[in-house]
PDB file of C-alpha atoms in Angstrom:
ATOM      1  CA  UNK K   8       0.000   0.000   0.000  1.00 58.00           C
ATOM      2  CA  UNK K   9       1.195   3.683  -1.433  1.00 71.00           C
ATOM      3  CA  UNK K  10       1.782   5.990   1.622  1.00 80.00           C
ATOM      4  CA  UNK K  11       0.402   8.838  -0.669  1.00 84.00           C
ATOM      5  CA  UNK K  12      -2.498   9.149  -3.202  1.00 90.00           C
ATOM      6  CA  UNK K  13       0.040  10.234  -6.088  1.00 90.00           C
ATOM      7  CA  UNK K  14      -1.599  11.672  -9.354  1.00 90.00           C
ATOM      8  CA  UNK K  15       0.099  13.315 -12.420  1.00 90.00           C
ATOM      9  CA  UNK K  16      -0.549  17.140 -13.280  1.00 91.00           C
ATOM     10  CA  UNK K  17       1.536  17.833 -16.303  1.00 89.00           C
ATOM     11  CA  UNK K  18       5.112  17.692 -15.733  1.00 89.00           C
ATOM     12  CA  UNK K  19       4.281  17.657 -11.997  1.00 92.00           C
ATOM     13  CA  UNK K  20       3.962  14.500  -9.658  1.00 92.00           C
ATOM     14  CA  UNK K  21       1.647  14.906  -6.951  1.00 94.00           C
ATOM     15  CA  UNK K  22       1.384  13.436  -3.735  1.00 94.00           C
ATOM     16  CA  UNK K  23      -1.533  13.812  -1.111  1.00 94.00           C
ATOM     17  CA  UNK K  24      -0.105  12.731   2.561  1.00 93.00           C
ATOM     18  CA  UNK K  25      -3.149  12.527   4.933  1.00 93.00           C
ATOM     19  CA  UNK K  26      -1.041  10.912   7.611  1.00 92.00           C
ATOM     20  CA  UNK K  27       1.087  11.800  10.604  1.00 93.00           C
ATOM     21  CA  UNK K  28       5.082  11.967   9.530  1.00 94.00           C
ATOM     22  CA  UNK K  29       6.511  10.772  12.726  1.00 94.00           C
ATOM     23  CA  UNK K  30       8.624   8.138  13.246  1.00 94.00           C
ATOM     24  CA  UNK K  31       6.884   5.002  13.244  1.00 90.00           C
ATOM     25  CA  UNK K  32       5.494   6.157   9.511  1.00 89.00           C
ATOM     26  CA  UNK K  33       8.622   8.107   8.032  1.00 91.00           C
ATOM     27  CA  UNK K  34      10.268   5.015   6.508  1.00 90.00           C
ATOM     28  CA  UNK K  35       7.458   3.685   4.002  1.00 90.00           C
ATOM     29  CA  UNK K  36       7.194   7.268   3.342  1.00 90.00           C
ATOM     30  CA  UNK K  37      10.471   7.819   2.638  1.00 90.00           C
ATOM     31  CA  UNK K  38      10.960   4.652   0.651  1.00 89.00           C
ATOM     32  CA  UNK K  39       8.081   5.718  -1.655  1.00 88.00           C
ATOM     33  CA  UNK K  40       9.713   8.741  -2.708  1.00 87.00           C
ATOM     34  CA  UNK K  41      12.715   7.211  -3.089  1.00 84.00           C
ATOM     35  CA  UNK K  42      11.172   4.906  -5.818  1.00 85.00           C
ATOM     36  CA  UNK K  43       9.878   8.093  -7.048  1.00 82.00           C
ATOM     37  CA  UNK K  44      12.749   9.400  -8.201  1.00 79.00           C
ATOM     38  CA  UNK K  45      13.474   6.685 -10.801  1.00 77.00           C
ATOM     39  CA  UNK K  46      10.644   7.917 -12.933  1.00 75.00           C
ATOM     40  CA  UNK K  47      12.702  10.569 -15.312  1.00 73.00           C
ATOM     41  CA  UNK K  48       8.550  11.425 -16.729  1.00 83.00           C
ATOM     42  CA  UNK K  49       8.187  14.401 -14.534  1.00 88.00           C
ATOM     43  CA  UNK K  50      10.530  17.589 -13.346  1.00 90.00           C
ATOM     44  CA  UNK K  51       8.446  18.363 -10.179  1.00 92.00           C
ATOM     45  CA  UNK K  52       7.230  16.664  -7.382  1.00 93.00           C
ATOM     46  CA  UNK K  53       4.037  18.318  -5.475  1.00 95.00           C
ATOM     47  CA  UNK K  54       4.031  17.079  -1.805  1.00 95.00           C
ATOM     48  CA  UNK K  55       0.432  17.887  -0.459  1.00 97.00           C
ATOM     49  CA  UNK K  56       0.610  18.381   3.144  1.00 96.00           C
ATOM     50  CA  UNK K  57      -2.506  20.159   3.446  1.00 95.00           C
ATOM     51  CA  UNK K  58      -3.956  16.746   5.846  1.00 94.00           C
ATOM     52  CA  UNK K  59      -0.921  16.213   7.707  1.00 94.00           C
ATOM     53  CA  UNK K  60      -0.929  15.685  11.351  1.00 93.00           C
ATOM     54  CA  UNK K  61       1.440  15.464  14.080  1.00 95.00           C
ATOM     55  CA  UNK K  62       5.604  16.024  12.258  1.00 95.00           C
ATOM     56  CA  UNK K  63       8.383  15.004  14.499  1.00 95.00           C
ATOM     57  CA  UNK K  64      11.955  15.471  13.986  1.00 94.00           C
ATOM     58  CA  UNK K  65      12.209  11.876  11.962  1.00 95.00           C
ATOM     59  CA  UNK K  66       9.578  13.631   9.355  1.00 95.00           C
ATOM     60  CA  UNK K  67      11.394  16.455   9.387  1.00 96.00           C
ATOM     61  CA  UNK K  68      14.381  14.768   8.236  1.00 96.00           C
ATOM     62  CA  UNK K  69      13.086  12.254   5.796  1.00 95.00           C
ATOM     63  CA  UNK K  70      11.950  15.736   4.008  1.00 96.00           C
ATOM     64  CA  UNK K  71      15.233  17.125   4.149  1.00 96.00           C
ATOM     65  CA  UNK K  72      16.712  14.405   2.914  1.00 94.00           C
ATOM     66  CA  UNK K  73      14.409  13.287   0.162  1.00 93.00           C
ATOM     67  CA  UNK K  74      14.402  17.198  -1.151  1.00 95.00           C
ATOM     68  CA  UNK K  75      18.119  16.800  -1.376  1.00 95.00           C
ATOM     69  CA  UNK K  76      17.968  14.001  -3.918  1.00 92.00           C
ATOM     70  CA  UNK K  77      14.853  15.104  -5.547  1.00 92.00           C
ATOM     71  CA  UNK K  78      17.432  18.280  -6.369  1.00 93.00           C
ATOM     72  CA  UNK K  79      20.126  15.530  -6.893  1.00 91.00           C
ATOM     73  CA  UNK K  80      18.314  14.170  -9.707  1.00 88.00           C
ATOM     74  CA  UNK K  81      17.850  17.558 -11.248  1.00 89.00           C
ATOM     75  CA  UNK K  82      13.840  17.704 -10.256  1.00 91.00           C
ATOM     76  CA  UNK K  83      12.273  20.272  -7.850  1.00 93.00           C
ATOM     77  CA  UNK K  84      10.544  19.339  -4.727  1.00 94.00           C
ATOM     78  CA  UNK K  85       7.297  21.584  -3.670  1.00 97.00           C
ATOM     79  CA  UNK K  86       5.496  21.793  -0.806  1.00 97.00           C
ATOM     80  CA  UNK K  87       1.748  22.703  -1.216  1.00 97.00           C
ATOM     81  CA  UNK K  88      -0.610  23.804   1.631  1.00 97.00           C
ATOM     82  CA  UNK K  89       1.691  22.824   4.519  1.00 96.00           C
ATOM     83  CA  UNK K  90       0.253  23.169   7.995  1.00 96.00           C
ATOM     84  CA  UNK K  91       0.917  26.126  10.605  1.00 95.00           C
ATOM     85  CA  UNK K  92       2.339  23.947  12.896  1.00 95.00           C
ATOM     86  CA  UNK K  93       4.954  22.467  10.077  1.00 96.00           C
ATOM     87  CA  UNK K  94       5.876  26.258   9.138  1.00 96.00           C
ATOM     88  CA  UNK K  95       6.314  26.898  12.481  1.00 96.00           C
ATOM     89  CA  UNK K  96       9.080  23.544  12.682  1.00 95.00           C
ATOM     90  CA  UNK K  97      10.693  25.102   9.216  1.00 96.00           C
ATOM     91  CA  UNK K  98      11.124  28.512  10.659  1.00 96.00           C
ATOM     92  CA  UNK K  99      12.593  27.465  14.358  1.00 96.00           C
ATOM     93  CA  UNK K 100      14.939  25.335  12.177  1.00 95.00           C
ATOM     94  CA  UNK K 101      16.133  28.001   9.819  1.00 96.00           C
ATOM     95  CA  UNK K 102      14.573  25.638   7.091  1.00 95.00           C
ATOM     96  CA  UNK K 103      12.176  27.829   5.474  1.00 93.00           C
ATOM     97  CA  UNK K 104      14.349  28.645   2.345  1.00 94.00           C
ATOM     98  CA  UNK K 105      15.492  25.129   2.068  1.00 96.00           C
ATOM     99  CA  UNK K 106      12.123  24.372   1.118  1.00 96.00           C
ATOM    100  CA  UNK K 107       9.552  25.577  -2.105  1.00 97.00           C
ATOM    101  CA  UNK K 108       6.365  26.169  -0.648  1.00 97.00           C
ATOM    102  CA  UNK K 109       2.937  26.659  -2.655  1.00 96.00           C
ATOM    103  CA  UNK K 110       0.155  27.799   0.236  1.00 95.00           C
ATOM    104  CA  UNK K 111      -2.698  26.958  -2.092  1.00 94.00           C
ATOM    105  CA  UNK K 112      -3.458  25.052  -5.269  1.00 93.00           C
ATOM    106  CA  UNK K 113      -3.903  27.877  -7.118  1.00 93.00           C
ATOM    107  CA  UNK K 114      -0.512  29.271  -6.197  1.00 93.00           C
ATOM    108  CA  UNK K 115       1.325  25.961  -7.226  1.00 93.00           C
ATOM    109  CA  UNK K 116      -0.646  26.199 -10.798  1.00 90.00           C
ATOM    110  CA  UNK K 117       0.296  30.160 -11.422  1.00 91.00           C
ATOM    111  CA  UNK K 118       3.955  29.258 -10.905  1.00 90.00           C
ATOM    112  CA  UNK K 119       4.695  25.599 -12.367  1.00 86.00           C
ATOM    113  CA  UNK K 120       4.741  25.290 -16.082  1.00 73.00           C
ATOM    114  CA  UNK K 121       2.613  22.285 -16.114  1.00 66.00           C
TER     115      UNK K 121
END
């Protein structure tokens, strides 16, 4: 079973995450992606956190690390609708630049070139 609903928009995979991204779920999460990033089809990937719950530092890290080998592999990692309390963990970490963030669907479809 897929951790994430994952749909294509143009040159864009998206994945929904309606889960927590704590420890006991980071690594089918993170394994997931990294199958992802065999399929040369797309440039972006869309990660949907608009249902996210609870983020611990293990989440936290299986983002950083999968958004450094999404950029590895020449693709762009996005974040769409992520949560207050998630911005809140980016900023205290100094992570918020590290990251492209869409707050809405309409804002990730004015800026991709889909």
């Amino acid at each position: 079973m897929n951790p994430a609903k994952t749909f294509r928009l143009g040159s864009a995979l998206v994945l929904q995450y309606n889960n927590d991204l704590t420890h006991e779920l980071c690594q089918p999460f993170k394994e997931y992606l990294e199958t992802l990033l065999t399929v040369e089809e797309y440039q972006h990937v869309v990660v949907n956190l608009s249902e996210m719950g609870a983020i611990d530092e293990s989440g936290l890290h299986v983002l950083v690390h999968v958004n450094s080998r999404i950029r590895g592999h020449g693709k762009t990692l996005y974040i769409l609708s992520p949560p207050r309390h998630f911005l809140e963990i980016l900023q205290k970490k100094q992570l918020l630049r590290f990251f492209n963030l869409f707050r809405n669907e309409d804002d990730m479809l004015s800026s991709l070139s889909l």
